[in-house]
Tab-separated table of C-alpha atoms in Angstrom:
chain	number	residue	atom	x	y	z
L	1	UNK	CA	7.306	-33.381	4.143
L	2	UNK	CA	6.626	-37.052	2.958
L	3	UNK	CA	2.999	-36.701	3.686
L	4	UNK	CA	2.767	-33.797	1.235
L	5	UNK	CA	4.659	-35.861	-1.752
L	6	UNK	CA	2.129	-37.154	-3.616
L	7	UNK	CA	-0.026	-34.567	-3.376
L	8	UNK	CA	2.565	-32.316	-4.954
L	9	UNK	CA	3.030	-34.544	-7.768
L	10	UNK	CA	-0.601	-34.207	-8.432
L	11	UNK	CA	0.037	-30.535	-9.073
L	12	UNK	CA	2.736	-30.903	-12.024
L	13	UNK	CA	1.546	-31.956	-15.230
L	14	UNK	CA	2.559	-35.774	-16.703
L	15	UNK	CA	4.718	-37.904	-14.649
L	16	UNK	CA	8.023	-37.278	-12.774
L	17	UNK	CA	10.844	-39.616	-13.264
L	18	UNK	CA	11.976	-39.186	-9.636
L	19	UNK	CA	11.291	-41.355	-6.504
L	20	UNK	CA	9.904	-40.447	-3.350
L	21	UNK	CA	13.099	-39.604	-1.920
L	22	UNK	CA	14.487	-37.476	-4.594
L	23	UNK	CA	10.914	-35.942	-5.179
L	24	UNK	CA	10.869	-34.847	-1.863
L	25	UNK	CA	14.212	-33.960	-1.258
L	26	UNK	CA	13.665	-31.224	-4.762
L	27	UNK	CA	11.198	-30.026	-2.934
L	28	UNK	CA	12.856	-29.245	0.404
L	29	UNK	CA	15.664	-27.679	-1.346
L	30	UNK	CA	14.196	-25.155	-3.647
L	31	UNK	CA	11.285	-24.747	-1.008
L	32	UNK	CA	14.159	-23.785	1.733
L	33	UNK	CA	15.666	-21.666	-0.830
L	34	UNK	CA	12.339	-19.531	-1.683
L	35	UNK	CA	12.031	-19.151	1.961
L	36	UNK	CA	15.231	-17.776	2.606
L	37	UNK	CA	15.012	-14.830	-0.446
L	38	UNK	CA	11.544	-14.365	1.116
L	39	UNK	CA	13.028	-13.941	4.907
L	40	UNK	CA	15.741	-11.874	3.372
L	41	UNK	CA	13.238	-9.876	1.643
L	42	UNK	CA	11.305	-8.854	4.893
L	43	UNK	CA	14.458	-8.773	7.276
L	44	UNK	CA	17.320	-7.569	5.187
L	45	UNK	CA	20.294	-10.073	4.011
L	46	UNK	CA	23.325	-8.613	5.795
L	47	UNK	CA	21.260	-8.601	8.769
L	48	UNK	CA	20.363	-12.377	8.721
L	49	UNK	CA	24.069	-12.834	7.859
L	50	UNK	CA	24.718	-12.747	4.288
L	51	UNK	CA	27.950	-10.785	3.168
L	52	UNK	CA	27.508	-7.274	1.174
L	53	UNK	CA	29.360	-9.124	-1.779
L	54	UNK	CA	27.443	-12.334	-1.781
L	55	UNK	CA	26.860	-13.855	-5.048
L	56	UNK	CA	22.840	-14.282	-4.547
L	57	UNK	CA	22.033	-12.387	-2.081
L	58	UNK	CA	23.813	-8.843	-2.265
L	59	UNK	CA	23.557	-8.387	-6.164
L	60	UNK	CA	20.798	-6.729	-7.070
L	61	UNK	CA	20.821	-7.451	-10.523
L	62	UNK	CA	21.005	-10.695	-9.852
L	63	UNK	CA	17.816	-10.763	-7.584
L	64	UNK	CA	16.023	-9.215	-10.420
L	65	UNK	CA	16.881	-11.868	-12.402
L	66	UNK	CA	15.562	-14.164	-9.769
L	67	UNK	CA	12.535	-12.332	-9.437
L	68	UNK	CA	11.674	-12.617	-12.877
L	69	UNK	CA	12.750	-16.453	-13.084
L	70	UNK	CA	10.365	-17.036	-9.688
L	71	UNK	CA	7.613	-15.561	-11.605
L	72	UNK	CA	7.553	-18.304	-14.374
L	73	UNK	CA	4.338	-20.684	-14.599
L	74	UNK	CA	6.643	-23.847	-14.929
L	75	UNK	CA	9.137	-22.823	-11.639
L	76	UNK	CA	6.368	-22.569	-9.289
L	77	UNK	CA	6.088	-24.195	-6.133
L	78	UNK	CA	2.732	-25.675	-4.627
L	79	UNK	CA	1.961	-23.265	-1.735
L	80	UNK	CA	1.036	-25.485	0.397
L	81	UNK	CA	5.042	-27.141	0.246
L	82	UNK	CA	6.380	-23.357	0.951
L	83	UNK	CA	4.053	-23.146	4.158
L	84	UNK	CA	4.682	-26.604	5.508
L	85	UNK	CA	8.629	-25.519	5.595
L	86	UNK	CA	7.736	-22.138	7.012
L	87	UNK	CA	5.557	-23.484	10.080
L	88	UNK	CA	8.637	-25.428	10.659
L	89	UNK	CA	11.141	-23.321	10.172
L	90	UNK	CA	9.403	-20.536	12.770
L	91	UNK	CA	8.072	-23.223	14.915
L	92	UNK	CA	4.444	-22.926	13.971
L	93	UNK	CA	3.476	-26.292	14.035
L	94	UNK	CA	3.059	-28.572	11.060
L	95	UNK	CA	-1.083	-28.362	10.429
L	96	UNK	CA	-3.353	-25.448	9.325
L	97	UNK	CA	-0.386	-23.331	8.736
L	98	UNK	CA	-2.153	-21.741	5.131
L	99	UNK	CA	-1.668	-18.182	3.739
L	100	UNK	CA	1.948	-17.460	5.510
L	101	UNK	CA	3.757	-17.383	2.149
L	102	UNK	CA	0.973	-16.118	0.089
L	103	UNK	CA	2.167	-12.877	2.466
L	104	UNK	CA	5.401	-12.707	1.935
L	105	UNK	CA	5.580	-13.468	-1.847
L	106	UNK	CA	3.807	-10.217	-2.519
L	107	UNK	CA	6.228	-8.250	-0.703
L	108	UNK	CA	8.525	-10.057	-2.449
L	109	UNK	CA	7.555	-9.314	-5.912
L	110	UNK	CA	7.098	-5.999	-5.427
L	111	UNK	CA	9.654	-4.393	-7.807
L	112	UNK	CA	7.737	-6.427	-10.810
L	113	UNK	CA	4.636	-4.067	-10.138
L	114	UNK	CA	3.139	-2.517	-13.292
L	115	UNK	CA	2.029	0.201	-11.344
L	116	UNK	CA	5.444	1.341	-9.726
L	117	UNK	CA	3.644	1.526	-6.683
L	118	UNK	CA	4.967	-1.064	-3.778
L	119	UNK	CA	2.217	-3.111	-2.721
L	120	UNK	CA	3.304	-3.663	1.051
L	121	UNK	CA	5.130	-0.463	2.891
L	122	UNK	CA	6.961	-1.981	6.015
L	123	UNK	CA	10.134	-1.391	7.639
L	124	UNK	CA	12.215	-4.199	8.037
L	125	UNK	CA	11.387	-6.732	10.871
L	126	UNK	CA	11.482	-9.841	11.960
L	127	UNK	CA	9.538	-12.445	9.559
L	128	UNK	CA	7.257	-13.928	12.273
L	129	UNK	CA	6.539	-10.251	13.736
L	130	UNK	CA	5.761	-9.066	10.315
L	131	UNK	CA	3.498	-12.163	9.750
L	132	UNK	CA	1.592	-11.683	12.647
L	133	UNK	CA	1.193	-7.659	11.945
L	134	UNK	CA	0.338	-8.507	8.297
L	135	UNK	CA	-1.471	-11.800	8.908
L	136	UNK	CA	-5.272	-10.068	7.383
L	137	UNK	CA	-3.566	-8.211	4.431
L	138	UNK	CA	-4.372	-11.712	1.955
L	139	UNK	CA	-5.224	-14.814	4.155
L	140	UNK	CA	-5.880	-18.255	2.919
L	141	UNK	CA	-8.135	-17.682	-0.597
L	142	UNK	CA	-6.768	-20.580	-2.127
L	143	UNK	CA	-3.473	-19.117	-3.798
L	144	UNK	CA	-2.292	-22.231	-5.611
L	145	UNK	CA	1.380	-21.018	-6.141
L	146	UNK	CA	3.449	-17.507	-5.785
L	147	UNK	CA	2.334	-16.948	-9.008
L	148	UNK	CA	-1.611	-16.543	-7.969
L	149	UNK	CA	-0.942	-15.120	-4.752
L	150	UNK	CA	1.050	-12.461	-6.809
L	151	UNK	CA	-1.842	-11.983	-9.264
L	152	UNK	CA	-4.667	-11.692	-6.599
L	153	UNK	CA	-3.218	-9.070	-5.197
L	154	UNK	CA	-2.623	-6.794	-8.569
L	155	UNK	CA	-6.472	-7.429	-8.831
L	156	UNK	CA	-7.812	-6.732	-5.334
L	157	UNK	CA	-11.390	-5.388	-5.221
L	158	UNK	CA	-11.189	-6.489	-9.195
L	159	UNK	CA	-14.744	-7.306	-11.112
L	160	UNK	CA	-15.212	-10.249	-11.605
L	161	UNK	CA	-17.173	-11.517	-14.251
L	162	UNK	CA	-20.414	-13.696	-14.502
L	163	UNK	CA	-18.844	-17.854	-15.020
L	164	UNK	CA	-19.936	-18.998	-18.000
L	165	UNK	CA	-23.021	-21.280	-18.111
L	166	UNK	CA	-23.225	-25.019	-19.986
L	167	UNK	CA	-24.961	-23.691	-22.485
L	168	UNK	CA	-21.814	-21.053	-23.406
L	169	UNK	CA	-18.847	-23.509	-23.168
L	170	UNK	CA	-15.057	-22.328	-23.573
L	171	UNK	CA	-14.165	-22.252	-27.106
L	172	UNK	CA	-12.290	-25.029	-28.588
L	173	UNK	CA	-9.827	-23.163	-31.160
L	174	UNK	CA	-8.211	-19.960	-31.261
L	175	UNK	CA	-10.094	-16.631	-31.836
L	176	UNK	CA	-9.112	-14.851	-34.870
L	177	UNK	CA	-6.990	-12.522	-34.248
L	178	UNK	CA	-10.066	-9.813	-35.689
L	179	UNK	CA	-12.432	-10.718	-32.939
L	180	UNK	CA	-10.150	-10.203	-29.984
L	181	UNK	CA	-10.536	-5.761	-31.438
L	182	UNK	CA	-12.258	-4.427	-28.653
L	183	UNK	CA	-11.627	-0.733	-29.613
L	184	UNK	CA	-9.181	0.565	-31.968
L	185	UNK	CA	-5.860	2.272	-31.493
L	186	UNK	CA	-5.154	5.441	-30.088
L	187	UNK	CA	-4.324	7.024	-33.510
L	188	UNK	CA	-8.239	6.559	-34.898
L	189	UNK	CA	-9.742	7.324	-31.434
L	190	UNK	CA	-7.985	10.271	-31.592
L	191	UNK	CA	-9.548	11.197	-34.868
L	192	UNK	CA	-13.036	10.661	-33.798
L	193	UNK	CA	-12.617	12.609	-30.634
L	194	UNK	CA	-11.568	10.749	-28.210
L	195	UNK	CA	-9.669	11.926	-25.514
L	196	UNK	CA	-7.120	10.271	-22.925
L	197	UNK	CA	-6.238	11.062	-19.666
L	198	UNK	CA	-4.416	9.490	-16.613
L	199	UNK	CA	-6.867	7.744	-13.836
L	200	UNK	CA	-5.550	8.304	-10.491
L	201	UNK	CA	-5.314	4.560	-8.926
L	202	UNK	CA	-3.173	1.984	-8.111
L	203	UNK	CA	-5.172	-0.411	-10.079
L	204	UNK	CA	-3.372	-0.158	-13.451
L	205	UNK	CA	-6.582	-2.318	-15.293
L	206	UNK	CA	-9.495	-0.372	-13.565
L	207	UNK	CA	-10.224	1.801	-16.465
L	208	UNK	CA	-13.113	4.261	-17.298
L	209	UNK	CA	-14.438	5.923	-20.307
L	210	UNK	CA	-17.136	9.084	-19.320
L	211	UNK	CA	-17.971	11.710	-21.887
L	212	UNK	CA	-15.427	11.126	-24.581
L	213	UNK	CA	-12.628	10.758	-21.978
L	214	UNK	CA	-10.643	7.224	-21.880
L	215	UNK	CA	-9.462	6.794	-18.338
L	216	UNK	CA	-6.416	4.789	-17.928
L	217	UNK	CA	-4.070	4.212	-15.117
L	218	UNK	CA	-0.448	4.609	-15.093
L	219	UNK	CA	1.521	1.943	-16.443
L	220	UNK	CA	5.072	1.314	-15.442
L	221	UNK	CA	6.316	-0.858	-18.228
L	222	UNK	CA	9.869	-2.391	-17.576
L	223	UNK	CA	12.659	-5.231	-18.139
L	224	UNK	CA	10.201	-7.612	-16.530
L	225	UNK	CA	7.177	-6.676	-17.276
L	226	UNK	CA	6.797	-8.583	-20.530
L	227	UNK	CA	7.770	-11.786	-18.317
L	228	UNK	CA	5.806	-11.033	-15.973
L	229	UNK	CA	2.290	-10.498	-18.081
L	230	UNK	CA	3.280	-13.531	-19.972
L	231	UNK	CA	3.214	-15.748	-17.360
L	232	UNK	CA	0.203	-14.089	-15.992
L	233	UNK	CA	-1.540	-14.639	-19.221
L	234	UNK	CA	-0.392	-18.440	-19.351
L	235	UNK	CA	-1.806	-18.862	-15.654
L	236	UNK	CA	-5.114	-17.878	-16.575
L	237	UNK	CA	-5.204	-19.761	-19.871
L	238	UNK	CA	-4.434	-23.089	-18.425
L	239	UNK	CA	-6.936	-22.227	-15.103
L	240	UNK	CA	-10.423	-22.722	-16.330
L	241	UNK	CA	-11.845	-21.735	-12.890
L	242	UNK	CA	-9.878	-18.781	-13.318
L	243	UNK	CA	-10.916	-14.914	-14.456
L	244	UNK	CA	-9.054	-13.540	-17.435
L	245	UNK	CA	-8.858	-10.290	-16.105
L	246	UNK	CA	-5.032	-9.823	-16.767
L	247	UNK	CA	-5.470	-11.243	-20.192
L	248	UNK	CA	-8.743	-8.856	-21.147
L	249	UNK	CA	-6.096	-5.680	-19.637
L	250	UNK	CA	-3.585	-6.588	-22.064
L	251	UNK	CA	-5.115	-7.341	-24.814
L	252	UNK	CA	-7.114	-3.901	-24.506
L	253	UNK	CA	-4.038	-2.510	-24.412
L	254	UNK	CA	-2.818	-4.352	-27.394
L	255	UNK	CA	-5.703	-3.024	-29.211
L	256	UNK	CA	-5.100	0.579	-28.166
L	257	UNK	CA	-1.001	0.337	-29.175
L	258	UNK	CA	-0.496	-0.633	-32.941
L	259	UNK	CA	2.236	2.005	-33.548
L	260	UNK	CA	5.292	3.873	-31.597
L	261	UNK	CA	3.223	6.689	-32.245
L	262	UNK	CA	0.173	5.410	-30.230
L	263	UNK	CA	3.043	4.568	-26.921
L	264	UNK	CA	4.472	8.171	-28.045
L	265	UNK	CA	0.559	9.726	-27.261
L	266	UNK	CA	0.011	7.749	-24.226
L	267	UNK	CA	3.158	8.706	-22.466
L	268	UNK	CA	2.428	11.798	-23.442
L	269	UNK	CA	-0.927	11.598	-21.232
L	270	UNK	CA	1.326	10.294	-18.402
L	271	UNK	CA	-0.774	6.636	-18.712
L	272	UNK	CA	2.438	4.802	-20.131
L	273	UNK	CA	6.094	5.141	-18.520
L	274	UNK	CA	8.372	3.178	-19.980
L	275	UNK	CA	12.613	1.922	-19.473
L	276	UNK	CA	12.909	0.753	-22.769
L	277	UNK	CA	15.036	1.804	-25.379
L	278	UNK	CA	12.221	2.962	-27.205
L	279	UNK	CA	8.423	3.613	-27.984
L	280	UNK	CA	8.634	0.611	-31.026
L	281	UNK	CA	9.764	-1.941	-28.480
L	282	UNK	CA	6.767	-1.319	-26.251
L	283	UNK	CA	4.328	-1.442	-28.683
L	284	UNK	CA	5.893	-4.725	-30.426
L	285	UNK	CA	6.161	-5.835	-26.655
L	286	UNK	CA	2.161	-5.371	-26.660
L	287	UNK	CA	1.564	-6.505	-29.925
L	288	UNK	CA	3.439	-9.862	-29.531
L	289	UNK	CA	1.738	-10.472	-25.677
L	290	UNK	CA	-1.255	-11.949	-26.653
L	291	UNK	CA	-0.359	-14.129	-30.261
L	292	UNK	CA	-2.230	-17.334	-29.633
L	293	UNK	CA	-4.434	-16.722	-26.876
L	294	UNK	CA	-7.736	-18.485	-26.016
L	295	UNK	CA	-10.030	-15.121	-25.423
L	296	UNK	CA	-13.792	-14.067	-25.932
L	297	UNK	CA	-14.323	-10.491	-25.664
L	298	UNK	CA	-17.711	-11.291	-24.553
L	299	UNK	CA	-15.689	-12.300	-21.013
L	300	UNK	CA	-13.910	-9.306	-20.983
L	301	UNK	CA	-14.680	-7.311	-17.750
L	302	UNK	CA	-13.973	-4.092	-20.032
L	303	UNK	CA	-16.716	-5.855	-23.061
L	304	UNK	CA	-19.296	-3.150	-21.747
L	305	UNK	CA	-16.685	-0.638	-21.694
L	306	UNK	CA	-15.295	-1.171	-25.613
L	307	UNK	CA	-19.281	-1.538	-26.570
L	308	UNK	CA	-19.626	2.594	-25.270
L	309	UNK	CA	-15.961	3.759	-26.744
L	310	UNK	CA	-17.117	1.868	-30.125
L	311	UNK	CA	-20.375	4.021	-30.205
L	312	UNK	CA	-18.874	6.609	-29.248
L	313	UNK	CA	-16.331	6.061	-32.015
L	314	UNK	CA	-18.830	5.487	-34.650
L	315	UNK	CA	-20.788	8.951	-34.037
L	316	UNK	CA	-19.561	10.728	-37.109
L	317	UNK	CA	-20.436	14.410	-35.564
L	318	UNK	CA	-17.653	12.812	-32.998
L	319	UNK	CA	-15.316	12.853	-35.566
L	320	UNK	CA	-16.286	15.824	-37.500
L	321	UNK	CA	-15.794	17.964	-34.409
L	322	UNK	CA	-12.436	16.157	-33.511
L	323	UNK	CA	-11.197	17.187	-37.192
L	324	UNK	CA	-12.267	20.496	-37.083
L	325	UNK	CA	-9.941	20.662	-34.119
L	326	UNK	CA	-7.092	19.015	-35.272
L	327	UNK	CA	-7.162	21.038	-38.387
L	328	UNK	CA	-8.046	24.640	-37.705
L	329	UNK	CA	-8.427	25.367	-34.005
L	330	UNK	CA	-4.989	23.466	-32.809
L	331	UNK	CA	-3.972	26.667	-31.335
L	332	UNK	CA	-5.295	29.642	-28.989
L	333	UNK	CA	-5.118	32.039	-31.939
L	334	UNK	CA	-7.532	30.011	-34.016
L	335	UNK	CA	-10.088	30.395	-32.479
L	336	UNK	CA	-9.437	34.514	-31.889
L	337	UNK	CA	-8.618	34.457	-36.002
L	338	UNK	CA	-12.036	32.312	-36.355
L	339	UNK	CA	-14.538	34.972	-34.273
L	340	UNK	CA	-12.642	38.359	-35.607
L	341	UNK	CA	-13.552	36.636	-39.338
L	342	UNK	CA	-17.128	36.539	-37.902
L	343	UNK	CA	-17.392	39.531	-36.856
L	344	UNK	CA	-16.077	40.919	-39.846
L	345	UNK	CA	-18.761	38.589	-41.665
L	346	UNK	CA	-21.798	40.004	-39.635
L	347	UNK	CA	-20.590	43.495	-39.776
L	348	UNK	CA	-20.495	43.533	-43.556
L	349	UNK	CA	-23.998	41.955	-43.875
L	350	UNK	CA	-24.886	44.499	-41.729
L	351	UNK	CA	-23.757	47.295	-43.935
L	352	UNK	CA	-24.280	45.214	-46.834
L	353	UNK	CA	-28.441	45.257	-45.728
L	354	UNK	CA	-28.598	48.984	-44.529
L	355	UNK	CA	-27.090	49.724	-48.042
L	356	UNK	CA	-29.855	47.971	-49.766
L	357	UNK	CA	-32.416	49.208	-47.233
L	358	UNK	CA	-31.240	52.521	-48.612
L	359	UNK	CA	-31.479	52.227	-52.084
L	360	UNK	CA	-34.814	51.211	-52.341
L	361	UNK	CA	-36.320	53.304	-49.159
L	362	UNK	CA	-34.272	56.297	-49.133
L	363	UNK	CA	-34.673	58.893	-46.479
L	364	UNK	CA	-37.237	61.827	-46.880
């Protein structure tokens, strides 16, 4: 493990007041203990051993807890540390062991999915058989930490957008707060016709707008969500290299929620489930998410997206035929009062004219 030391330091930011021994020694220690919630994870706890009253291990509030700790940007591990340990630990050898963990880690972090749907289905087994029967699911694509590994996999088979050229650097200070609207909230789409309804996917950011209709994917919003996209959104503001898909997601979201109201309407659709207390704490959990956030819209993968809602939005005969709606055809009998009145209407001009007609050609 001392060959890996310094090149583990190089992946922490500013210097750390430990020596070799201690450095690596940290490392060992919380790398052994990953691996052992991973192994329990896969396997089961009481079968590897663990009591069903353990402390850690049989508490399952307590492992949520941990989950949600694990997922923090500054309690990562380099990946390459965790699958060092774990060629050792099963005997695989000390070289080119790369994208074991990345594996496992997913699994792991399965109950923090947004989508509520579990990434990996497997019945417990032995860690090295499910490794080798799960060894193609992610591979070695570079995860740098749990963290990534975690994130590539919530945006499998994701767009990814065009890097940006020399002549287009990054921006150097924040974007107001104005230019990160992509669309507006659900409220005002509402009132200029546009409709929502739930996308059928897995992929909670793959979302469509056709004909009026905003496609958006379920959302399971929970205790660790907000955590969880947090730390997301932190990983891809301090990765240059990386996309900011999860940050364009939320902040399209942001834009869509600006009232209890707006989470009211959207769980309505069945796009947002929620197990908070209440429809104001998920749209202040929204509306707090991205405060200080380095983001061009222009990057967003959804920038063509918000371009057709926002024409869409800005067609007054849109909005004109949404209020019409709202107003006097909200219900079935509306519409039945609307075409008996013009019926009414064109019989009376009919008798109105063949009264007329009369009057000034009377019969013979």
């Amino acid at each position: 493990m001392k060959e890996l030391e310094e090149r583990a330091r190089a992946c922490y930011q500013g210097p750390i007041a430990l020596s070799v021994n201690e450095f690596t020694e940290m490392l060992v220690l919380d790398g052994c203990f990953v691996l052992e919630l991973f192994r329990g994870t896969v396997e089961g706890f009481q079968p590897i051993g663990y009591a069903r009253n353990d402390p850690v291990f049989a508490m399952r509030g307590l492992m949520h807890s941990i989950q949600r700790d694990m997922v923090m940007l500054e309690n990562q591990l380099p990946l390459f540390v965790l699958d060092r340990l774990l060629g050792l630990q099963l005997e695989l050898g000390t070289t080119n062991q790369t994208g074991l963990v990345a594996q496992v880690a997913v699994k792991f972090f399965d109950p923090l999915m947004p989508t509520g749907e579990a990434s990996t289905r497997l019945d417990p087994l032995n860690l090295k058989t499910w490794l080798k029967r799960s060894l193609d699911l992610l591979g070695d694509k570079g995860e740098l930490h749990c963290l990534d590994a975690f994130r590539r996999s919530l945006l499998k088979f994701s767009y990814t957008p065009n890097p940006r050229s020399e002549e287009d650097p990054l921006p150097l200070n924040l974007v107001d707060k104005r230019q990160q609207q992509l669309v507006h909230c659900v409220t005002e789409l509402r009132e200029a016709g546009v409709k929502f309804k739930t996308r059928k996917t897995n992929r909670f950011w793959d979302i469509r707008f056709e004909h009026g209709c905003l496609e958006i994917p379920k959302l399971l919003i929970h205790d660790g969500t907000k955590s969880l996209f947090s730390n997301l959104i932190a990983f891809e503001q301090c990765h240059i290299d990386s996309t900011k898909d999860i940050t364009s997601y939320i902040i399209f979201m942001d834009n869509l929620i600006n009232s209890s109201e707006d989470v009211s309407y959207l769980h309505y659709c069945g796009i947002i489930e929620h197990w908070l207390g209440s429809d104001a704490e998920v749209a202040d959990l929204f509306n707090r998410l991205c405060q200080e956030v380095f983001f061009d819209p222009k990057d967003s993968y959804l920038s063509k997206l918000s371009d057709e809602v926002n024409y869409y939005y800005s067609r007054k005969w849109n909005a004109l035929k949404a209020t019409l709606k709202h107003r006097y055809f909200n219900n079935p009998w509306a519409y039945f009062s609307f075409f008996a009145a013009v019926i009414l209407l064109v019989l009376t001009l009919v008798q109105s004219f063949y009264a007329v007609y009369a009057y000034y050609k009377p019969p013979s």
